[in-house]
XYZ file of C-alpha atoms in Angstrom:
266
model
C 10.550 11.005 -15.972
C 12.267 9.575 -19.243
C 10.533 9.499 -22.554
C 10.623 5.873 -23.563
C 7.432 4.600 -24.906
C 4.889 2.963 -22.565
C 1.390 1.243 -23.309
C -1.274 3.928 -22.378
C -2.773 2.855 -19.015
C -6.531 3.694 -18.199
C -7.070 5.436 -14.672
C -8.837 3.368 -12.182
C -11.207 4.219 -9.481
C -11.214 1.344 -6.552
C -13.674 0.815 -3.805
C -11.170 -0.069 -0.931
C -13.997 -1.048 1.671
C -12.760 -2.161 5.199
C -9.340 -2.382 5.805
C -9.832 -6.209 6.090
C -9.923 -6.183 2.300
C -6.013 -6.666 2.692
C -6.385 -10.050 4.111
C -9.683 -11.561 3.884
C -11.038 -13.890 1.189
C -14.020 -11.666 -0.646
C -15.057 -11.367 -4.543
C -13.384 -7.677 -4.131
C -10.113 -9.198 -2.962
C -10.170 -11.691 -5.441
C -10.690 -9.235 -8.133
C -7.950 -7.210 -7.139
C -5.789 -10.174 -6.870
C -6.290 -10.414 -10.538
C -6.424 -6.639 -11.723
C -2.614 -6.043 -11.659
C -1.701 -8.938 -13.776
C -4.434 -7.511 -16.504
C -3.102 -4.207 -16.937
C 0.101 -2.819 -18.668
C 2.935 -2.888 -15.890
C 3.155 0.583 -14.650
C 6.518 2.222 -13.780
C 4.968 4.205 -10.846
C 1.623 4.624 -9.328
C -0.356 7.609 -8.144
C -3.306 7.225 -5.639
C -5.599 9.744 -4.781
C -6.802 8.600 -1.061
C -10.004 9.205 0.726
C -7.775 9.011 3.908
C -5.280 11.777 2.577
C -6.993 14.892 3.343
C -5.554 18.262 2.731
C -7.130 22.045 1.876
C -4.336 22.263 -0.729
C -3.460 19.271 -3.058
C -0.841 17.535 -1.452
C 1.684 14.940 -3.018
C 4.032 12.303 -0.918
C 7.568 12.602 -2.155
C 8.700 10.407 0.823
C 11.424 8.210 -0.499
C 10.564 5.370 1.508
C 7.243 5.832 2.873
C 5.945 4.311 6.103
C 2.946 1.980 5.939
C 0.103 3.959 7.955
C -2.403 1.887 9.813
C -5.004 4.677 10.338
C -7.827 2.518 11.543
C -8.794 1.073 14.909
C -10.558 -1.912 16.451
C -9.265 -4.605 13.873
C -7.167 -7.771 14.363
C -3.547 -7.422 15.573
C -2.368 -9.159 12.601
C -3.440 -6.137 10.418
C -1.517 -3.817 12.174
C 1.682 -5.837 11.453
C 1.261 -5.702 7.706
C 3.986 -3.744 5.987
C 3.675 -2.470 2.331
C 7.505 -1.537 1.618
C 6.876 0.287 -1.686
C 9.313 2.909 -2.621
C 8.314 6.590 -3.117
C 9.014 8.643 -6.125
C 10.135 12.185 -5.139
C 10.802 13.124 -8.729
C 7.277 12.037 -10.007
C 5.649 13.877 -6.982
C 7.509 16.927 -8.232
C 6.150 16.309 -11.574
C 2.564 15.786 -10.320
C 2.781 19.035 -8.294
C 3.913 20.883 -11.344
C 1.179 19.440 -13.545
C -1.331 20.412 -10.904
C 0.091 24.099 -10.382
C 0.280 24.629 -14.158
C -3.644 23.762 -14.086
C -4.234 26.416 -11.325
C -4.013 24.580 -8.124
C -1.717 25.404 -5.022
C -0.056 22.083 -5.043
C 2.667 21.069 -2.542
C 4.613 18.111 -1.585
C 5.362 16.410 1.677
C 8.400 14.507 1.867
C 7.607 12.755 5.308
C 3.955 11.343 4.807
C 3.616 7.426 4.552
C 0.773 5.300 2.535
C -2.529 5.414 4.360
C -4.679 2.290 4.134
C -6.598 3.730 1.282
C -3.290 3.433 -0.696
C -1.584 0.416 0.539
C -4.829 -2.085 0.920
C -5.721 -2.281 -2.564
C -2.247 -2.117 -3.825
C -1.261 -5.034 -1.541
C -3.654 -7.301 -3.437
C -2.873 -5.834 -6.939
C 0.986 -5.676 -6.474
C 1.857 -7.511 -3.394
C 5.539 -7.603 -4.098
C 5.483 -4.044 -3.549
C 7.968 -3.345 -6.297
C 6.501 -0.445 -8.109
C 7.005 3.157 -6.532
C 4.006 4.883 -5.279
C 3.056 8.102 -4.368
C -0.462 9.671 -2.606
C -2.323 12.465 -3.616
C -4.623 14.259 -1.150
C -8.297 14.987 -1.461
C -10.312 17.936 -0.156
C -13.924 16.865 1.053
C -14.611 20.953 1.351
C -14.061 21.218 -2.521
C -16.445 19.706 -5.150
C -16.458 16.957 -7.445
C -15.792 19.333 -10.399
C -12.501 20.360 -8.449
C -11.438 16.706 -8.186
C -12.158 16.173 -11.772
C -10.032 19.262 -12.924
C -7.284 17.918 -10.654
C -7.548 14.427 -12.715
C -7.417 16.168 -15.891
C -4.270 17.604 -14.976
C -2.743 14.197 -14.530
C -4.306 12.563 -17.632
C -0.835 12.840 -19.481
C 1.059 10.908 -16.971
C -0.783 7.554 -18.329
C 1.249 7.893 -21.668
C 4.470 7.866 -19.182
C 3.651 4.594 -17.514
C 1.864 6.169 -14.428
C -1.305 4.348 -13.062
C -3.390 7.062 -11.719
C -6.096 5.696 -9.128
C -8.617 6.958 -7.399
C -9.357 4.821 -3.989
C -12.565 5.640 -1.973
C -15.985 3.975 -2.140
C -18.895 3.793 -4.358
C -21.172 4.360 -1.385
C -20.101 4.891 2.090
C -22.342 5.454 5.009
C -20.745 3.432 7.680
C -23.246 3.965 10.263
C -26.137 2.496 8.012
C -24.159 -0.845 7.583
C -25.084 -4.115 8.721
C -22.119 -4.996 10.513
C -23.262 -8.605 11.676
C -24.051 -9.666 7.954
C -21.243 -9.252 5.366
C -23.592 -10.590 2.898
C -26.816 -8.798 3.472
C -29.002 -7.681 0.580
C -28.369 -4.287 -0.996
C -30.498 -1.658 0.639
C -33.002 -0.223 -2.160
C -31.227 3.364 -1.367
C -27.881 2.203 -2.112
C -28.994 0.672 -5.604
C -30.986 3.960 -6.394
C -27.937 5.939 -6.107
C -25.191 3.410 -7.330
C -27.342 2.626 -10.333
C -27.558 6.104 -11.392
C -24.179 7.116 -11.192
C -22.798 3.921 -12.574
C -25.140 4.511 -15.697
C -23.581 8.129 -16.069
C -20.203 6.672 -15.880
C -20.489 4.217 -18.513
C -22.217 6.543 -20.835
C -19.479 8.928 -20.685
C -21.852 11.699 -19.092
C -19.500 13.622 -17.401
C -21.923 16.447 -16.413
C -24.348 13.978 -15.056
C -21.776 12.145 -12.842
C -20.359 15.475 -11.548
C -23.985 16.810 -10.463
C -23.952 13.546 -7.938
C -26.066 15.438 -5.608
C -28.936 15.636 -7.855
C -28.974 11.571 -8.159
C -31.372 9.711 -5.890
C -30.423 9.444 -2.237
C -27.037 11.094 -2.937
C -26.585 12.194 0.410
C -27.681 8.881 2.298
C -25.052 7.238 0.500
C -22.315 9.689 0.893
C -23.017 11.489 4.243
C -19.242 12.940 3.960
C -17.484 13.037 0.552
C -14.019 12.162 1.103
C -14.791 8.458 -0.188
C -16.651 9.986 -3.364
C -14.188 12.390 -4.632
C -11.171 10.007 -5.452
C -13.698 9.057 -8.042
C -13.683 12.024 -9.951
C -10.082 12.384 -9.790
C -9.950 9.226 -11.718
C -12.757 10.240 -14.058
C -10.493 13.257 -14.721
C -7.459 11.454 -15.476
C -9.097 9.085 -18.033
C -8.771 12.140 -20.294
C -11.553 14.550 -22.214
C -14.365 12.455 -23.191
C -13.551 9.346 -21.023
C -16.195 6.759 -20.469
C -16.156 4.301 -17.688
C -15.751 0.528 -18.066
C -17.102 -1.378 -15.005
C -14.578 -3.690 -13.801
C -16.090 -5.156 -10.662
C -19.393 -4.980 -8.734
C -20.465 -6.030 -5.198
C -22.194 -4.618 -1.971
C -21.275 -5.740 1.523
C -23.062 -5.381 4.537
C -26.293 -4.167 2.802
C -24.812 -0.790 2.010
C -20.929 -0.680 1.342
C -20.805 -0.462 -2.742
C -17.547 -1.573 -3.766
C -17.655 -1.152 -7.654
C -14.457 -0.543 -9.574
C -14.027 1.229 -12.924
C -11.293 1.927 -15.656
C -11.536 5.252 -17.430
C -10.235 6.143 -20.746
C -11.253 7.563 -24.325
C -10.655 4.303 -26.205
C-alpha cells in the first residue's frame, strides 16, 4: 500500500438484517444508501462478516471474488444479484501480517468469495462495486475480547484509506422474530439488551461492552455469537479509547435490532 495521504476513516459496525436488505425499501436500506456518500472515499474495504467463520483469522485474497448467495427461501431475483467488486490480494496480505504481528495465526484464502454479510450492505453503500473488498472471518468459539484485539491490529489501516467494517446484527435471535409483521413493536427483552450495550458503546466503556454476557437478556438476544462479534472487530479498529457514534437504529419483526455505529477517537 502506498503512503499517499488519506482522510482518517472511522470504523463501522453495520447490522445487515435479512438478505432482502439488498433490494427492499426500508429505513435501514435508505440509511445505507446515504452512508457511502457521507464518508471520505475509501481506497479499499475490509469486512469482518458474521457469515465467514474460521478457527483461524482468514482474509480473502481472491483477485475477482464471486458473489456468494449463502441463504435459502428468498425470491429468485435475489440469487441473480452480483456484486462484482475486485479483491485486493496485497491488502489481504497486509491484514494477515498485521494480525500475525498481534499474535494471531492468520491466513489468506485466494479462492473464497464475498458472502451476503459483505455484499448486501456494500451494494447499498457503494452500488457501483468500484472499491476493492476483502473479507475477514470471525470465530464464534472465541470471545468478544479476542475479536476486539483483532480489530485493534487493524486500526492503523484506517489512516491508509481502508474502511474497516464489522457486519453482523445488534441482536440476532431468528427463532423469536415475528416474521409476519416487519414493523412489530420491539420486544422488551431486545430493548433491555440493546439499550445497555448501546449506552456502553456511546460512552466509550470498552470493558463494559466487552462484558456483554453481563448485560440483560444477553443470550436471548444472541443465542449464537457470530452476528455479535463483528461489532468488537469494529470497536477495536476504532483504536484505543474509541467511542461509538450512533448512525442508525431500527428494529424489524420485533427482535431484529439494526443499529449501526461509527468508531473513532475524535
